[in-house]
XYZ file of C-alpha atoms in Angstrom:
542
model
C 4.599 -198.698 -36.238
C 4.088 -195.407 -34.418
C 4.761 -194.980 -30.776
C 1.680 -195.798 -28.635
C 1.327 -192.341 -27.028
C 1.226 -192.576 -23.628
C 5.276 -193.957 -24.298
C 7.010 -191.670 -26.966
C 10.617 -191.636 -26.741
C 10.861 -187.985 -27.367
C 10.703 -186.679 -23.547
C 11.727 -183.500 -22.358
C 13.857 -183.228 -20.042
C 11.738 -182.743 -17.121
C 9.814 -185.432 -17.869
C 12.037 -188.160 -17.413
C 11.919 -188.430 -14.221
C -26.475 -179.263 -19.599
C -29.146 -181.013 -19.694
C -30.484 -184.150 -21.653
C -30.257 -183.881 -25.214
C -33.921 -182.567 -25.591
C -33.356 -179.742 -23.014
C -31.992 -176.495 -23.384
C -29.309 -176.567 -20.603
C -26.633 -179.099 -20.316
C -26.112 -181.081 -16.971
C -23.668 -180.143 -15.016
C -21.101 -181.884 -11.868
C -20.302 -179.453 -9.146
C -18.049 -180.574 -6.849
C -18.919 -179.852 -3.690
C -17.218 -176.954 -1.751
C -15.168 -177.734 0.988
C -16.691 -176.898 4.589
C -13.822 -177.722 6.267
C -10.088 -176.510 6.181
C -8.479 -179.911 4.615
C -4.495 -180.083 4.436
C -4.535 -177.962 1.890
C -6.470 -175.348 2.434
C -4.519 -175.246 5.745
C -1.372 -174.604 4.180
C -2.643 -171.138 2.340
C -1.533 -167.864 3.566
C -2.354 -167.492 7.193
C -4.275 -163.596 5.636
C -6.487 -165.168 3.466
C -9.818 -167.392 4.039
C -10.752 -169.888 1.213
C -14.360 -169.431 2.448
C -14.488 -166.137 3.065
C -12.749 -165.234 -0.266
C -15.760 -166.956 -1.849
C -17.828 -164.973 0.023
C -16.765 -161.928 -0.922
C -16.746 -162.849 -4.835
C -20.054 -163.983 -4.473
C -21.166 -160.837 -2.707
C -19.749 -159.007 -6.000
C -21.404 -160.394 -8.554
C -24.799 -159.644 -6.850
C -24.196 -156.323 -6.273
C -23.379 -155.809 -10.167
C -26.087 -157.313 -11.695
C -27.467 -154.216 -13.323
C -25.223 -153.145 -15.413
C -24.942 -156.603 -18.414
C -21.358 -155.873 -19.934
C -20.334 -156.215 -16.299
C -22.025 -159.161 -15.664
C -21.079 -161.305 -18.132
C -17.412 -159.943 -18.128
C -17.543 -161.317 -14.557
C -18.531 -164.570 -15.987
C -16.005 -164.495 -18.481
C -13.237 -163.584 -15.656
C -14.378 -166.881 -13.412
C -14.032 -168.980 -16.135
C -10.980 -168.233 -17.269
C -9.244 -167.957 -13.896
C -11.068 -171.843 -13.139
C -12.946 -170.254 -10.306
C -15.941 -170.727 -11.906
C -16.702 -174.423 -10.089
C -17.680 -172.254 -6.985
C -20.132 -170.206 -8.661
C -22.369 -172.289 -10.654
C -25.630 -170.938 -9.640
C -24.385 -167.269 -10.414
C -23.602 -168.278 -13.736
C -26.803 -170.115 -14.749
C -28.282 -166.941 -13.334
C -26.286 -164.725 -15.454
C -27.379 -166.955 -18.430
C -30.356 -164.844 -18.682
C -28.549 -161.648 -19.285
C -26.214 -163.731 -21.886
C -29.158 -164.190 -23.744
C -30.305 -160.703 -23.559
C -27.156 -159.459 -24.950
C -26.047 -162.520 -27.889
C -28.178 -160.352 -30.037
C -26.321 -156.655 -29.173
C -24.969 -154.972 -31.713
C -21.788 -154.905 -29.414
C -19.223 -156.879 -31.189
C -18.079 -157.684 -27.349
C -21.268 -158.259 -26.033
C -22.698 -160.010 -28.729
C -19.669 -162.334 -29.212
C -18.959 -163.094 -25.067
C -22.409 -163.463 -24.820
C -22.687 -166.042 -27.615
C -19.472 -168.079 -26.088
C -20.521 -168.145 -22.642
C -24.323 -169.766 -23.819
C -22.829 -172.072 -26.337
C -20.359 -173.230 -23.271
C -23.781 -173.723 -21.399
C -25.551 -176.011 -23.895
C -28.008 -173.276 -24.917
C -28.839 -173.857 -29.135
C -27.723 -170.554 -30.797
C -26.694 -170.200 -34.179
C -23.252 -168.210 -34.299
C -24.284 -167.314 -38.057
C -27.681 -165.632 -37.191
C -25.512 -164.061 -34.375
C -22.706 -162.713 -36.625
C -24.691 -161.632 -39.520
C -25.524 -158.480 -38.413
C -21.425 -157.405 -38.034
C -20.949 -158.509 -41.877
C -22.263 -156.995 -45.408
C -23.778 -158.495 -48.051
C -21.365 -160.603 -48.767
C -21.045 -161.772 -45.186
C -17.495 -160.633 -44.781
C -16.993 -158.485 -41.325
C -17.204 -154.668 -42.036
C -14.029 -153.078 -41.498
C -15.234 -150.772 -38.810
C -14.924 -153.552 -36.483
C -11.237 -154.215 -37.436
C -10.301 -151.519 -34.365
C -12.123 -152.964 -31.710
C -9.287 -155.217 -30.430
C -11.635 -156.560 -27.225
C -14.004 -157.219 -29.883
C -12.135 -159.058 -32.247
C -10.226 -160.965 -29.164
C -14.179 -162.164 -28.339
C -14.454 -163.050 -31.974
C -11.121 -165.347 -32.335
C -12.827 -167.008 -29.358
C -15.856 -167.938 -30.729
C -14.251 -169.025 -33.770
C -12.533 -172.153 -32.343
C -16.053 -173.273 -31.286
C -16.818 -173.999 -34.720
C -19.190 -176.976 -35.510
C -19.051 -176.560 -39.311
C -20.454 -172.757 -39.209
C -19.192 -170.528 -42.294
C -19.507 -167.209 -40.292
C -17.115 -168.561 -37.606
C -14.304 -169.532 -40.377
C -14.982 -166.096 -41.294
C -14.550 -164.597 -38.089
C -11.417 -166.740 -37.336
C -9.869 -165.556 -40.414
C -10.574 -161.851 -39.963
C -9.501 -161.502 -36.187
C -6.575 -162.933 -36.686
C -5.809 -160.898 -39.549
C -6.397 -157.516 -37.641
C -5.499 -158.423 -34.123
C -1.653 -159.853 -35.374
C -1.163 -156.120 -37.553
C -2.693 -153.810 -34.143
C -0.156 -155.790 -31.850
C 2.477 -153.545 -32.169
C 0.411 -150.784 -31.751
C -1.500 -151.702 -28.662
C -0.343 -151.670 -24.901
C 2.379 -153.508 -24.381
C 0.306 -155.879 -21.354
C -2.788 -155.806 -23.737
C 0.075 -156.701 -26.801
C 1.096 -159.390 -24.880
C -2.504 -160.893 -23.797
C -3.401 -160.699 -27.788
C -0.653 -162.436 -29.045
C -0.837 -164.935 -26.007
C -4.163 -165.404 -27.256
C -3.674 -166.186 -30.678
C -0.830 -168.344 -30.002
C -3.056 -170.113 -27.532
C -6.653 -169.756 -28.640
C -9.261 -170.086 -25.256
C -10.982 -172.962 -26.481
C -8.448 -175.020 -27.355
C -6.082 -174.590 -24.926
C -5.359 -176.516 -21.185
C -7.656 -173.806 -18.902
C -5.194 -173.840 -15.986
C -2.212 -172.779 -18.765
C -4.579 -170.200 -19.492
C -5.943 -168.922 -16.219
C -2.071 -167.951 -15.052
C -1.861 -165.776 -18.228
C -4.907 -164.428 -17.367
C -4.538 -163.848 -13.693
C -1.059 -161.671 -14.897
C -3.514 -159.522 -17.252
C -6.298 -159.151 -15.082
C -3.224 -157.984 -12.198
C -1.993 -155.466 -14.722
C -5.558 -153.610 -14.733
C -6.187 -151.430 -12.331
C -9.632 -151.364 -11.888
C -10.182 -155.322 -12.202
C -11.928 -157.073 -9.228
C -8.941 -158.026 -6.468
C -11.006 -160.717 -4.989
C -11.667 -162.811 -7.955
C -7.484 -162.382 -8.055
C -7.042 -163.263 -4.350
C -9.161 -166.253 -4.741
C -7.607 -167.703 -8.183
C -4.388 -167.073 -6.052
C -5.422 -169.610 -3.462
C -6.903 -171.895 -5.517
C -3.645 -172.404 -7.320
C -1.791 -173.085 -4.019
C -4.981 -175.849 -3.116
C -4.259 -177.553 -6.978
C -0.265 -177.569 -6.498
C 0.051 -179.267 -2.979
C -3.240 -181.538 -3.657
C -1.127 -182.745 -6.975
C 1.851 -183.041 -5.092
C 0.082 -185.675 -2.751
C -0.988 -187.087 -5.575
C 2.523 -187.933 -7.475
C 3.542 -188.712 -3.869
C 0.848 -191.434 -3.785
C 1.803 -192.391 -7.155
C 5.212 -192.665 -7.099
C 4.648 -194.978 -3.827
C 2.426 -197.274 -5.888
C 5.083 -197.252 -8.861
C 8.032 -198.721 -6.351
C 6.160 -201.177 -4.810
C 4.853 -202.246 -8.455
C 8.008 -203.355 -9.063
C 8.002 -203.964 -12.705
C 10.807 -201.675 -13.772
C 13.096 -203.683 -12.349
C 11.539 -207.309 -14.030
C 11.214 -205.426 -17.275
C 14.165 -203.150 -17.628
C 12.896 -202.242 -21.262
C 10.143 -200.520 -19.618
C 10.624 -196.201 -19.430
C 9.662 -194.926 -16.034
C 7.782 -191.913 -17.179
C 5.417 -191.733 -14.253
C 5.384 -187.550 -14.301
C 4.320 -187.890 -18.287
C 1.678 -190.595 -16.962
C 0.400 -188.443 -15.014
C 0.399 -185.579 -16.629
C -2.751 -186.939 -19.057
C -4.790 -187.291 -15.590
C -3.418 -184.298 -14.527
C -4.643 -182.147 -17.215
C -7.712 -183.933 -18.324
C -9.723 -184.583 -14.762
C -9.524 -181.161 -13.243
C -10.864 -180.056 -9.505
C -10.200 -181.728 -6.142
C -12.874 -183.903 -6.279
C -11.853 -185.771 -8.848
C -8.373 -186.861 -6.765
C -8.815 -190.418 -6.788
C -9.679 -190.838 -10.396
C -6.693 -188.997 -11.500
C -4.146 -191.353 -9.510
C -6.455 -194.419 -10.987
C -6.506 -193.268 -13.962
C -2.602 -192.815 -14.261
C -2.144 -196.115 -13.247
C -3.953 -197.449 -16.041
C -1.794 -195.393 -18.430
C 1.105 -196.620 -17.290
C -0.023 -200.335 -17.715
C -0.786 -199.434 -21.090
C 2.656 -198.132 -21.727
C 4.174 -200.948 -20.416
C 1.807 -203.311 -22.316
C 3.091 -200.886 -24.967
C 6.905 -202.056 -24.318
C 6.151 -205.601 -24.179
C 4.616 -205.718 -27.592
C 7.513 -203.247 -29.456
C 10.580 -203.929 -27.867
C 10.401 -206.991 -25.448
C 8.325 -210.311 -26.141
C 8.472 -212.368 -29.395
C 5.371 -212.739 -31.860
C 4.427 -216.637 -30.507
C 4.406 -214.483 -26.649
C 2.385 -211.525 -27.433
C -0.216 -214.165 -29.420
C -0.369 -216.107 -26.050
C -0.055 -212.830 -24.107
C -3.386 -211.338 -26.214
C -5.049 -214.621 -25.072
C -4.625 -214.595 -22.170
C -5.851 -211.472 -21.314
C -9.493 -212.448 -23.242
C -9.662 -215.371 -20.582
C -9.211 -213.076 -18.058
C -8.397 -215.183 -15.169
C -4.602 -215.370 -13.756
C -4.350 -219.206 -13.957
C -4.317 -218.292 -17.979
C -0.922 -216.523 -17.221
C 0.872 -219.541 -15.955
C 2.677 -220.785 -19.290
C 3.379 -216.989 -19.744
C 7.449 -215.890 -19.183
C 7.069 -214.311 -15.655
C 7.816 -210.298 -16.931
C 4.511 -211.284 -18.464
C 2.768 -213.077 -15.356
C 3.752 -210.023 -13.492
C 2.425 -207.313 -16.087
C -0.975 -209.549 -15.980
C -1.570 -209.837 -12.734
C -1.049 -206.133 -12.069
C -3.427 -205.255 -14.829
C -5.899 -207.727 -13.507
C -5.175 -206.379 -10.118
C -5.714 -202.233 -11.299
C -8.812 -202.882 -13.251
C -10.716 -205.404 -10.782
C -9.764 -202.737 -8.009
C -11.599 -199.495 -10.152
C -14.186 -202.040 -11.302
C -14.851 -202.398 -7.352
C -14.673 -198.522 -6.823
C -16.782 -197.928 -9.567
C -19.263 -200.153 -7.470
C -18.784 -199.086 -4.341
C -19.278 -195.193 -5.284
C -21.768 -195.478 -7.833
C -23.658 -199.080 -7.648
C -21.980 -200.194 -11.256
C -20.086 -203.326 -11.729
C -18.094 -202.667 -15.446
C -15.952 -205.501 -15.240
C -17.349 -207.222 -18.544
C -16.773 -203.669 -20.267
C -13.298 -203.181 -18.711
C -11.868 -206.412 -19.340
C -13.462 -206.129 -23.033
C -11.861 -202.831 -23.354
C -8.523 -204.331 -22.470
C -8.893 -207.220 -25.317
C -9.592 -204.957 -27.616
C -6.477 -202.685 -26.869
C -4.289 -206.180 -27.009
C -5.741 -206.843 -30.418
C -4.647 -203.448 -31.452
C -1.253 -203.969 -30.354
C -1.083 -207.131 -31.866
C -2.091 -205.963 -35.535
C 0.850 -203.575 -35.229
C 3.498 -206.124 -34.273
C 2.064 -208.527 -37.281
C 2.415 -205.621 -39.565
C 5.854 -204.801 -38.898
C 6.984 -208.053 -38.699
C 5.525 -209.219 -42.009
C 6.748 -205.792 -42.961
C 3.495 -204.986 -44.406
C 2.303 -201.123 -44.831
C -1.426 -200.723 -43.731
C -3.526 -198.321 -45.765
C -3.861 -194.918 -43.982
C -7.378 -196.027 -43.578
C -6.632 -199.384 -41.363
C -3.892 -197.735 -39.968
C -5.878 -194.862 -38.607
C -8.284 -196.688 -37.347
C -6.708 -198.753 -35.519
C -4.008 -196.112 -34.638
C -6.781 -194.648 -32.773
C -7.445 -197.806 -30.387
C -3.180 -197.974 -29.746
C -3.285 -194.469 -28.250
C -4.893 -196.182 -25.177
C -7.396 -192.994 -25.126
C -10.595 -195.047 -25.569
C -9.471 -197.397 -22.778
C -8.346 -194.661 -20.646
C -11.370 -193.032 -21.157
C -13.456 -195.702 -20.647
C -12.080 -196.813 -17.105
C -12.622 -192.998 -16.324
C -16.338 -192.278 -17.422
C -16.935 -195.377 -15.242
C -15.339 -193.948 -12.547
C -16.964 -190.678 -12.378
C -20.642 -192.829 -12.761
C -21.358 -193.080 -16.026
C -22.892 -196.451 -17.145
C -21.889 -197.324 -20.460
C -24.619 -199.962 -21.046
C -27.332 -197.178 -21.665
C -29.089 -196.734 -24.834
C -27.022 -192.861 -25.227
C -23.582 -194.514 -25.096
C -23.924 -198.683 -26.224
C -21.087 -198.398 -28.377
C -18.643 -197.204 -26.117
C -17.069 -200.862 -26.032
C -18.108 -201.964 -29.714
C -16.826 -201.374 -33.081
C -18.056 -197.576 -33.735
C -16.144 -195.892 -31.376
C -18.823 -192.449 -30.265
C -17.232 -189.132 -31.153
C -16.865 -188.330 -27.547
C -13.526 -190.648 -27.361
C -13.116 -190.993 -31.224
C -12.434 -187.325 -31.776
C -9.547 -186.672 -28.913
C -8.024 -190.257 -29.670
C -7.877 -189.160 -33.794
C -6.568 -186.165 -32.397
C -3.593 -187.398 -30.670
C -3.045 -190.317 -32.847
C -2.490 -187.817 -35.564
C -0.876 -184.800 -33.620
C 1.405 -187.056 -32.055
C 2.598 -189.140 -35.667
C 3.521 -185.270 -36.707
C 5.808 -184.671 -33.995
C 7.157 -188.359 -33.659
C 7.560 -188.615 -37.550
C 10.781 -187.116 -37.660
C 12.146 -188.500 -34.790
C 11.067 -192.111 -36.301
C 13.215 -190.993 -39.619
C 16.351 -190.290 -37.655
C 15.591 -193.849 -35.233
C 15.202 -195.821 -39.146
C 12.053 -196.845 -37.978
C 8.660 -196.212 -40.887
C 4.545 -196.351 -39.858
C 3.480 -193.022 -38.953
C 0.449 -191.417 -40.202
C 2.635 -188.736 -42.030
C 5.066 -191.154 -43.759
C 1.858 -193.482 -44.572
C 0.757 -190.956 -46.221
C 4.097 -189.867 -48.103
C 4.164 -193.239 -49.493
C 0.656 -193.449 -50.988
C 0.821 -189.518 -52.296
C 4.198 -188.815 -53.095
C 5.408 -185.526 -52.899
C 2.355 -184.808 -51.241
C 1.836 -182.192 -48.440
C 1.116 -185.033 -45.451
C 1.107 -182.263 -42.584
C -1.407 -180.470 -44.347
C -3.545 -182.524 -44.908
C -3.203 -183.989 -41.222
C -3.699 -180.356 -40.077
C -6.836 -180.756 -42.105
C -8.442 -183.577 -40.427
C -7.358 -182.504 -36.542
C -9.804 -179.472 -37.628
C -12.793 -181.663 -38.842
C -12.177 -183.809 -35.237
C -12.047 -180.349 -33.240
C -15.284 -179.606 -35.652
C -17.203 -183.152 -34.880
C -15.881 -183.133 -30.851
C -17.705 -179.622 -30.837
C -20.787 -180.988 -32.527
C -21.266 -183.792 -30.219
C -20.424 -181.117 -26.702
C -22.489 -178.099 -27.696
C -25.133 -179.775 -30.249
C -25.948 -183.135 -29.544
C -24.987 -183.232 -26.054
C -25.504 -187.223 -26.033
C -23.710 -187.158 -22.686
C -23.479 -185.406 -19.533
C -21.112 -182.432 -19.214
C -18.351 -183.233 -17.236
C -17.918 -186.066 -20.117
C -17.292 -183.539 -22.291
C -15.213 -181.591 -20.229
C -12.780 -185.007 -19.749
C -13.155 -185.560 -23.929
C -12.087 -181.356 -24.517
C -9.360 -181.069 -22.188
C -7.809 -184.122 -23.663
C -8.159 -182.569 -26.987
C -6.650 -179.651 -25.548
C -3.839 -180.784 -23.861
C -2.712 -182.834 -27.488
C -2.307 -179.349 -29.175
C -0.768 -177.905 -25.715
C 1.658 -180.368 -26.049
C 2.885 -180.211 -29.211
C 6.586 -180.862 -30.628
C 8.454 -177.870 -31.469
C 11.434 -178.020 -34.320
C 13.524 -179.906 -31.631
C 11.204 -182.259 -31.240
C 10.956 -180.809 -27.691
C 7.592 -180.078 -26.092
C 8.499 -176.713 -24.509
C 4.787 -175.883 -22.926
C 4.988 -179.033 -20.895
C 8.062 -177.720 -18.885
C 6.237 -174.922 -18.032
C 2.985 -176.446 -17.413
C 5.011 -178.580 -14.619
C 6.133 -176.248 -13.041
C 2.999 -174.248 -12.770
C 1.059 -177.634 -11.162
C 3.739 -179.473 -9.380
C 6.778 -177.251 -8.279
């Protein structure tokens, strides 16, 4: 079948190596600020102050409070540069003036506005919003069509979609008029437009975006230096803090040892990483993302066992023994095996007692559930392909989904970051009906990746991706089409359950979104290359 995810063979070449539901804000984590020069914020230029730069920023936005454009362009500037963790309580205080201005006539105002209190968890309806820049018809006048800061607000909101016609509209007319003015414009403004519609805000990786950004925002004269100065440092903190972190990683990966007793197994420890890396940002969350990474790579080499390595009769035993969960169950197992289970056992029990120690929770039932029901996954697979049996696109989707390792991924990490699982908002996190919170980004990438990997299967003779699935039941059919079409209704749903039904606390949704977002980052190119993530390495690591 298709690769599990978190193991394609197609690498680059780099890579080989807020409120409750009822309320009308949206909970939010804010990592604490650091007090106290750690390594890394000892290692910054010796002429600037981490601190003091915060200061200063801080001091800014209070002094401009009167005039609203400015204020929630500020906003706007924070966010994208991922400063914004540092100045929470000036943002729910701007949230005020947001609200003024969602109902401006502006196109700029009225669509910033709108993003920034949709980000926030605040109920608005983007059509009520929008109507007023439309005619009867409720297509967008054409005397908006030369407002290119306007229309660059309006492709924004457009990719925050839940389902809303005016914002299909507006996603359709921006792009239309900003891709015709680009030649015309600036060339840095030229540049930041197509940049943007390339890489739309929403669903893009935020620290890809926030470099592009920072070059814009340094090509404007009269733009704010410290809000510069300060996204400046806190690029150096990220890059030597991630460094430690691969350092750490790579320590744990020798000592693991299992390269060497499975040689079938890829080392791909930057690619592990790299799902961490892009979907648990700020330095609080350090720990988690070296946890989480070494789940992932258990998972791939789970992955390796059950395509290339063990026989049917093994993985059968194999599956078992992980249910029983106890290492005496491993004992008739071939020892690659033994070792593979007793360094998952080892992983999981270990976050199962961080999880407790940090947060009172004890998830080990979940975990090792979540683990089974990965296994079981697998294990379909293998008994499809060696019956040689084709799966509808139905049962092959839905289990595709579990065989990205997302929802156990995911799962290990909500626990880590405190969330209990067992409450009445998220029971089904470990039963059948997967919630939309890790169903949506796992349909995502189970989908985005079978486009990209689809070809390379057809050169390799191998058959079971989503796209050749498809080909067989609807021949002649236009497969990456219609698998374009339902990425868009996930994107649609995963936006439904962050900004509507908010079922869970933000900095879930955050995790859920940036893994969404760094699927489409990643994507294959016509070489079946991924040419952002070179780039995107070398912006975090080196």
């Amino acid at each position: 079948m298709a690769p599990h995810v978190f193991s394609s063979a197609i690498e680059p070449p780099l890579l080989r190596l807020a409120g409750d539901a009822g309320g009308h804000h949206r909970l939010s984590f804010r990592p604490c600020l650091v007090t106290s020069p750690g390594r890394e914020s000892q290692a910054l230029s010796d002429d600037f102050d981490l601190q003091e730069g915060v200061k200063s920023v801080k001091a800014m936005l209070h002094q401009n409070q009167k005039d609203k454009r400015e204020v929630v362009t500020n906003i706007d500037h924070l966010k994208r540069l991922c400063i914004d963790h540092y100045f929470q309580d000036e943002i729910d205080e701007a949230m005020n003036t947001c609200l003024d201005l969602v109902h401006s006539d502006d196109l700029l105002d009225a669509t910033l506005s709108f993003r920034l209190v949709r980000e926030a968890g605040y109920d608005v309806s983007a059509d009520e919003v929008l109507r007023q820049f439309a005619d009867v018809n409720g297509d967008y006048r054409l005397d908006h069509s030369k407002d290119t800061k306007g229309l660059l607000s309006l492709q924004d909101i457009s990719n925050l979609n839940m389902g809303e016609e005016s914002l299909y509209k507006a996603r359709e007319f921006s792009r239309k008029h900003l891709t015709s003015a680009i030649e015309h414009l600036e060339p840095n403004l030229g540049r930041y437009v197509r940049q943007s519609l390339d890489h739309p805000y929403h669903v893009s990786l935020m620290q890809y975006k926030a470099r592009h950004h920072l070059s814009y925002m340094q090509s404007l004269s009269s733009t704010n230096t410290g809000m510069q100065e300060l996204a400046v440092a806190e690029f150096q903190l990220n890059k030597l803090l991630n460094q430690r972190e691969m350092q750490e990683i790579k320590r744990w990966w020798m000592g693991l040892g299992l390269a060497q007793e499975i040689p079938a197994t890829r080392d791909q420890l930057l690619k592990w990483y790299m799902f961490p890396l892009t979907i648990v940002e700020g330095q609080a969350f350090s720990r988690y993302r070296i946890e989480t990474t070494k789940i992932i790579s258990l998972v791939s080499i789970v992955d390796d066992i059950f395509d290339v390595v063990a026989t049917q009769e093994e993985l059968s035993r194999f599956t078992e023994a992980i249910k029983m969960w106890d290492l005496a169950a491993a004992d008739s197992l071939p020892s690659y095996m033994r070792s593979c289970y007793s360094a998952l056992y080892t992983i999981t029990n270990d976050i199962a007692d961080l999880v407790e120690r940090e947060h009172g929770l004890y998830p080990m039932d979940q975990l090792k559930k979540a683990w089974a029901t990965l296994l079981d996954a697998f294990l379909v697979e293998s008994k499809w392909l060696s019956a040689n049996q084709v799966p509808s696109l139905d049962d092959y989707l839905s289990n595709g989904v579990i065989t990205t390792g997302a929802p156990l991924a995911l799962l290990h990490l909500f626990f880590m970051v405190g969330h209990d699982p067992t409450t009445a908002g998220s029971a089904n996190l470990i039963s059948g009906h997967i919630p939309a919170i890790i169903s949506c980004p796992s349909k995502i990438l189970r989908l985005w990746d079978d486009m990209g990997s689809a070809k390379h299967a057809l050169k390799e003779g191998l058959d079971g991706s989503y796209k050749n699935l498809y080909l067989k039941e609807n021949p002649g059919g236009d497969a990456e089409g219609h698998m374009l079409g339902l990425i868009k209704s996930e994107w649609e749903e995963l936006n439904r359950e962050c900004f509507s039904r908010r079922s869970y606390p933000s900095i879930l949704n955050q995790f859920s979104l940036n893994f969404a977002r760094m699927v489409t980052q990643f994507g294959y190119d016509d070489e079946q290359k991924r040419p952002i993530v070179e780039d995107y390495v070398k912006t975090l690591l080196f």
